[in-house]
PDB file of C-alpha atoms in Angstrom:
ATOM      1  CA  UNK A   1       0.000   0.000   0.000  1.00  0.00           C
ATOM      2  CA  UNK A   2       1.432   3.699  -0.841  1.00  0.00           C
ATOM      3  CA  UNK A   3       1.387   6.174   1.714  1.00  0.00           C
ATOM      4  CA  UNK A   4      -1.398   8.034  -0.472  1.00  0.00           C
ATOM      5  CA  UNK A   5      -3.909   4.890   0.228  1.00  0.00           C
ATOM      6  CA  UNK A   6      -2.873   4.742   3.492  1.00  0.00           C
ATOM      7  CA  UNK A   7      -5.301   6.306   6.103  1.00  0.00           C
ATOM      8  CA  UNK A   8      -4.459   9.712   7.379  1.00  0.00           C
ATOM      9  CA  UNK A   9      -5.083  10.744  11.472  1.00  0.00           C
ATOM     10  CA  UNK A  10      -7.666  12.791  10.310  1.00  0.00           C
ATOM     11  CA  UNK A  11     -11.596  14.302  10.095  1.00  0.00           C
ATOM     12  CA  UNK A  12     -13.072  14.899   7.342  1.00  0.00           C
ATOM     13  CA  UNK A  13     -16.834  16.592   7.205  1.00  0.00           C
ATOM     14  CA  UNK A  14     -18.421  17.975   4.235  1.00  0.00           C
ATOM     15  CA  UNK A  15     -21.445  20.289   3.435  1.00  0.00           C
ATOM     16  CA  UNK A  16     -23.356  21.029   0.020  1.00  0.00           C
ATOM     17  CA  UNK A  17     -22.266  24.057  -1.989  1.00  0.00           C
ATOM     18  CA  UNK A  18     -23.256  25.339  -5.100  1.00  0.00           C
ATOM     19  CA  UNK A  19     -20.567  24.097  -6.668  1.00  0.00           C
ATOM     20  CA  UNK A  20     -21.638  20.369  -5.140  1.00  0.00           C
ATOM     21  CA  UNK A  21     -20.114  18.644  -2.187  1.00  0.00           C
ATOM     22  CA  UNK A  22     -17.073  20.364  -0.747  1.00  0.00           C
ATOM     23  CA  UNK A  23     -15.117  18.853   2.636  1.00  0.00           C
ATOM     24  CA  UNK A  24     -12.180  20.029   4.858  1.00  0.00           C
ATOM     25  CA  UNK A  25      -9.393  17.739   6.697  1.00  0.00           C
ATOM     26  CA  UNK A  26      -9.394  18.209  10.181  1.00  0.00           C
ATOM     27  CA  UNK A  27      -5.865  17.420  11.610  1.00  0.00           C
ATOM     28  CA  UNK A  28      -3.834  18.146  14.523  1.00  0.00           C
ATOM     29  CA  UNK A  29      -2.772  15.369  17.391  1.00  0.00           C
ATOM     30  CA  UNK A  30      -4.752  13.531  19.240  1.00  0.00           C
ATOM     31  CA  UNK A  31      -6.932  14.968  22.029  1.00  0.00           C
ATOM     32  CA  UNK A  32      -6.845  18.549  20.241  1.00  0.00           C
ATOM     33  CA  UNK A  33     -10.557  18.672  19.184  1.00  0.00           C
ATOM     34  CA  UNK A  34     -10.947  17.277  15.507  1.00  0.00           C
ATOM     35  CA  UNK A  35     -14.019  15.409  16.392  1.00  0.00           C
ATOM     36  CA  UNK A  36     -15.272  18.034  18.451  1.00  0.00           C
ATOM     37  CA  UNK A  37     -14.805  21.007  15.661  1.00  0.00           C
ATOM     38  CA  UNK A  38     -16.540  17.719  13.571  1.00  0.00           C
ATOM     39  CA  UNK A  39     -19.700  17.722  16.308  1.00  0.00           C
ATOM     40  CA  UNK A  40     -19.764  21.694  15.443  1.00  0.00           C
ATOM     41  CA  UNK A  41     -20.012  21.161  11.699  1.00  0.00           C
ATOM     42  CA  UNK A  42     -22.174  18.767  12.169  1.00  0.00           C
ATOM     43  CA  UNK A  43     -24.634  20.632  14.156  1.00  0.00           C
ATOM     44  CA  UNK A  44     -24.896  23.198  11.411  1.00  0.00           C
ATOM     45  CA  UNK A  45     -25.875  20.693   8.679  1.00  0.00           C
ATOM     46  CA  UNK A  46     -22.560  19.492   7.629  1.00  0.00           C
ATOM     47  CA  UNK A  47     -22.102  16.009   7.048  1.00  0.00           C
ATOM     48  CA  UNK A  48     -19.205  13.322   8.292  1.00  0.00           C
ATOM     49  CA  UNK A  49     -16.789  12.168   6.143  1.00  0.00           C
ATOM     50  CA  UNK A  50     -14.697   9.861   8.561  1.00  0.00           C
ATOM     51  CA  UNK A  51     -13.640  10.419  12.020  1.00  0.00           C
ATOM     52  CA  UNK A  52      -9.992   9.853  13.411  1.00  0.00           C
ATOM     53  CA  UNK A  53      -8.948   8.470   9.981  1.00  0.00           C
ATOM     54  CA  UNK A  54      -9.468   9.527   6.941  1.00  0.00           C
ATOM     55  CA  UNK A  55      -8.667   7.603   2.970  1.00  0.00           C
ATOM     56  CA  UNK A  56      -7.329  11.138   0.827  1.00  0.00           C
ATOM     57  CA  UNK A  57      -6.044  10.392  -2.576  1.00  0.00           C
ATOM     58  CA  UNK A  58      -5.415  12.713  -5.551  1.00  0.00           C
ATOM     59  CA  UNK A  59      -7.619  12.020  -8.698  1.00  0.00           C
ATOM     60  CA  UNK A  60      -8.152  14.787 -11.957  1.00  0.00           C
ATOM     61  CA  UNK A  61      -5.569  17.628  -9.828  1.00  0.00           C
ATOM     62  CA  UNK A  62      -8.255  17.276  -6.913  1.00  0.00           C
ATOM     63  CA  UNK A  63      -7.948  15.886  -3.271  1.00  0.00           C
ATOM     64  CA  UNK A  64     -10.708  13.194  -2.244  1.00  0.00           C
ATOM     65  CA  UNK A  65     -11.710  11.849   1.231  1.00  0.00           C
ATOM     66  CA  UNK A  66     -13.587   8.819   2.373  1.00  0.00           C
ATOM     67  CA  UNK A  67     -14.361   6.714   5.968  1.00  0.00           C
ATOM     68  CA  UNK A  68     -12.277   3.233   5.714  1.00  0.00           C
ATOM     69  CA  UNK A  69     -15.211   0.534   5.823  1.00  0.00           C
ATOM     70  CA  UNK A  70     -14.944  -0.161  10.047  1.00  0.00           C
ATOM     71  CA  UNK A  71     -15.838   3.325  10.618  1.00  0.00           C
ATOM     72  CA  UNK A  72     -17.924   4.401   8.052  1.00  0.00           C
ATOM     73  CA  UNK A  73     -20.928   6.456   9.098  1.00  0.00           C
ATOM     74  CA  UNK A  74     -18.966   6.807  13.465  1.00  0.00           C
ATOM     75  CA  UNK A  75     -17.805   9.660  15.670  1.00  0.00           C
ATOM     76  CA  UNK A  76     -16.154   9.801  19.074  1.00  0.00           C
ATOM     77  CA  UNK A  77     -17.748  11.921  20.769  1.00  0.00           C
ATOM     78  CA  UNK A  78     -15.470  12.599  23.966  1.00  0.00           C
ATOM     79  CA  UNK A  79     -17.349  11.421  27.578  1.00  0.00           C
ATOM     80  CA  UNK A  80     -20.007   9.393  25.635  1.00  0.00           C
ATOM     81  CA  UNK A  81     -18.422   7.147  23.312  1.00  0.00           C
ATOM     82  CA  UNK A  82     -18.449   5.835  19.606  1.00  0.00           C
ATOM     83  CA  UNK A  83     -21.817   7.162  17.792  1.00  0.00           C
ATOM     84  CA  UNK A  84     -23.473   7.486  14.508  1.00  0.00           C
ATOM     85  CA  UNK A  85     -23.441  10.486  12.468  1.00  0.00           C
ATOM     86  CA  UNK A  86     -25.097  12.179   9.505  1.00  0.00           C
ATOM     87  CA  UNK A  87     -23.000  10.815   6.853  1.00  0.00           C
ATOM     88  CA  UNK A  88     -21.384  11.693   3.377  1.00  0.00           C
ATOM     89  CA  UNK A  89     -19.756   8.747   1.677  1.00  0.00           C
ATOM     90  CA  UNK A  90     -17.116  10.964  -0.441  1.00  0.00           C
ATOM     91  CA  UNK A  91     -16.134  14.632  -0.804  1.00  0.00           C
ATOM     92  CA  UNK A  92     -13.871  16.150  -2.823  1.00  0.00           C
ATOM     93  CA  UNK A  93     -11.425  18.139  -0.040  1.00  0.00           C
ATOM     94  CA  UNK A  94     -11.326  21.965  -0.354  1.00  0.00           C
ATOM     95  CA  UNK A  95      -9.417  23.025   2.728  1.00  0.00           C
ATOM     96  CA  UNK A  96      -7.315  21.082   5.644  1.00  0.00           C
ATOM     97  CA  UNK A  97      -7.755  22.871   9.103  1.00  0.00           C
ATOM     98  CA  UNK A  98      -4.520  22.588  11.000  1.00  0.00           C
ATOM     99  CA  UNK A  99      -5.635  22.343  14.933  1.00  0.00           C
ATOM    100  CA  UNK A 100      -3.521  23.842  17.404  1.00  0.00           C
ATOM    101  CA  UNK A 101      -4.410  25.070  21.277  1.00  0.00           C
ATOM    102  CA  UNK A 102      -1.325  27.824  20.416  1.00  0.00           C
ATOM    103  CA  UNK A 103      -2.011  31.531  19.258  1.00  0.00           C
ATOM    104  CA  UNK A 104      -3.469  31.984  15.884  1.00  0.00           C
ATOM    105  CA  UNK A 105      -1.989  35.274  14.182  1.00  0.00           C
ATOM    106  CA  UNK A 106      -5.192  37.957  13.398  1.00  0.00           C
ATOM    107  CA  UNK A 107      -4.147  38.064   9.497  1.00  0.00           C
ATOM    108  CA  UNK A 108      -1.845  35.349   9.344  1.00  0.00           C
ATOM    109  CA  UNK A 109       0.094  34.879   5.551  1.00  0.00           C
ATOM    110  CA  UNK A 110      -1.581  32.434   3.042  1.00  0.00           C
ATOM    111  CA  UNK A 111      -0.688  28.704   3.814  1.00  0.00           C
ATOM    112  CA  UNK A 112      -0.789  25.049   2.007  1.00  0.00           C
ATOM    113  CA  UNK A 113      -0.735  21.729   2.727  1.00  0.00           C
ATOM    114  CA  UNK A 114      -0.132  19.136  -0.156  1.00  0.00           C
ATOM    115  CA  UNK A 115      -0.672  15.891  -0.134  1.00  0.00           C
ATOM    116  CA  UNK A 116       0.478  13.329  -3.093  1.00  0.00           C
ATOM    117  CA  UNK A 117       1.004  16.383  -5.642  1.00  0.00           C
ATOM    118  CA  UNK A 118      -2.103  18.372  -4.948  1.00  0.00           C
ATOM    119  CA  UNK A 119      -1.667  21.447  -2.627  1.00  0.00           C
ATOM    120  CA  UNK A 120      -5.259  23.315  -0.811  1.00  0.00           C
ATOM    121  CA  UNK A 121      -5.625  25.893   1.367  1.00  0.00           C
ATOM    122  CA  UNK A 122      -4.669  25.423   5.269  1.00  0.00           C
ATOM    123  CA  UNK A 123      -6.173  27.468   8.213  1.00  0.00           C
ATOM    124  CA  UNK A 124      -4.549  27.046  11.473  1.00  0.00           C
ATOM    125  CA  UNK A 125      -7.397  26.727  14.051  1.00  0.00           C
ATOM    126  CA  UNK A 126      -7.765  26.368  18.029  1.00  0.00           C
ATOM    127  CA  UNK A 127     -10.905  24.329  17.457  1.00  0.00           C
ATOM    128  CA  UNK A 128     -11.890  25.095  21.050  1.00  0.00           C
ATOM    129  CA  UNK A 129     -14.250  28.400  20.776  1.00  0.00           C
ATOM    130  CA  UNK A 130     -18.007  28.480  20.157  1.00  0.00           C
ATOM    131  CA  UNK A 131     -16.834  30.332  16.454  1.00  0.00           C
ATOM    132  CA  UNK A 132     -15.108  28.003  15.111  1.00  0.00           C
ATOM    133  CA  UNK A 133     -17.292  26.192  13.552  1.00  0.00           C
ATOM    134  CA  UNK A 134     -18.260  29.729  11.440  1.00  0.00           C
ATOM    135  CA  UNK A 135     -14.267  29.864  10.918  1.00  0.00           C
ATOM    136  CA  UNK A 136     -14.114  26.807   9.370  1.00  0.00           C
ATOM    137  CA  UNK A 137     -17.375  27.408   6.690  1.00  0.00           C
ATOM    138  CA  UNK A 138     -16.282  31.185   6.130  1.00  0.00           C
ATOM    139  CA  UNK A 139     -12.775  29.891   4.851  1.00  0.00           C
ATOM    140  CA  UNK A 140     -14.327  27.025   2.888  1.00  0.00           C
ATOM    141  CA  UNK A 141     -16.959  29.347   1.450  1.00  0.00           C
ATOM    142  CA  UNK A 142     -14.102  32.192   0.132  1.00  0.00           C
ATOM    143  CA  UNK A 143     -12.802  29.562  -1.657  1.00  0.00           C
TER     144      UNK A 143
END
């Protein structure tokens, strides 16, 4: 298996846009608050992806995300436990959110991540206040 079919330690949720289903990559280490920025999404009509780990692979100059099978369709939701979720089998990936708990800059300078050859738009994110959620769909909707 290449590292691009490899699973990534990451979230992925999507929502519909007029330009069809767009996602963004949640990553950061664990215990940061992927699945909780996830449970944020979620709660204003976005749909799950995959929790914790996340397929990504590059087709047509595009990055694409998908559960692996034993997770499809599951969250952890910290203090409760493994649950279902409103579910999107496959989105094409837009943005990946960097989590930190450190200082985010006001105006910080464009960034990228890239992954097998394709490079998107990164926001660095403490996924911890009530806004974040609205962080995370403002950047995906400037794109």
């Amino acid at each position: 298996m290449t590292a691009a079919m490899q699973p990534l330690h990451a979230t992925a949720v999507a929502r519909h846009t007029p330009a069809g289903w767009r996602g963004v990559l949640i990553q950061g280490p664990s215990g940061v608050g992927k699945s909780d920025l996830a449970l944020k999404l979620i709660g204003q009509g976005w749909r799950l992806i995959a929790d914790d780990w996340t397929h990504v692979w590059a087709s047509g100059g595009a990055l694409y995300a998908a559960a692996p099978a034993t997770i499809t369709g599951k969250i952890e939701v910290r203090g409760l436990g493994i649950v279902a979720a409103p579910l999107w089998p496959l989105t094409r990936i837009m943005l990946a959110v960097a989590c930190t708990h450190e200082a985010i800059e006001r105006l910080p300078e464009a960034a990228a991540w890239t992954w097998d050859g394709i490079s998107i738009p990164q926001l660095r994110l403490d996924p911890r206040p009530a806004s974040a959620g609205q962080v995370v769909a403002t950047a995906l909707a400037a794109l």
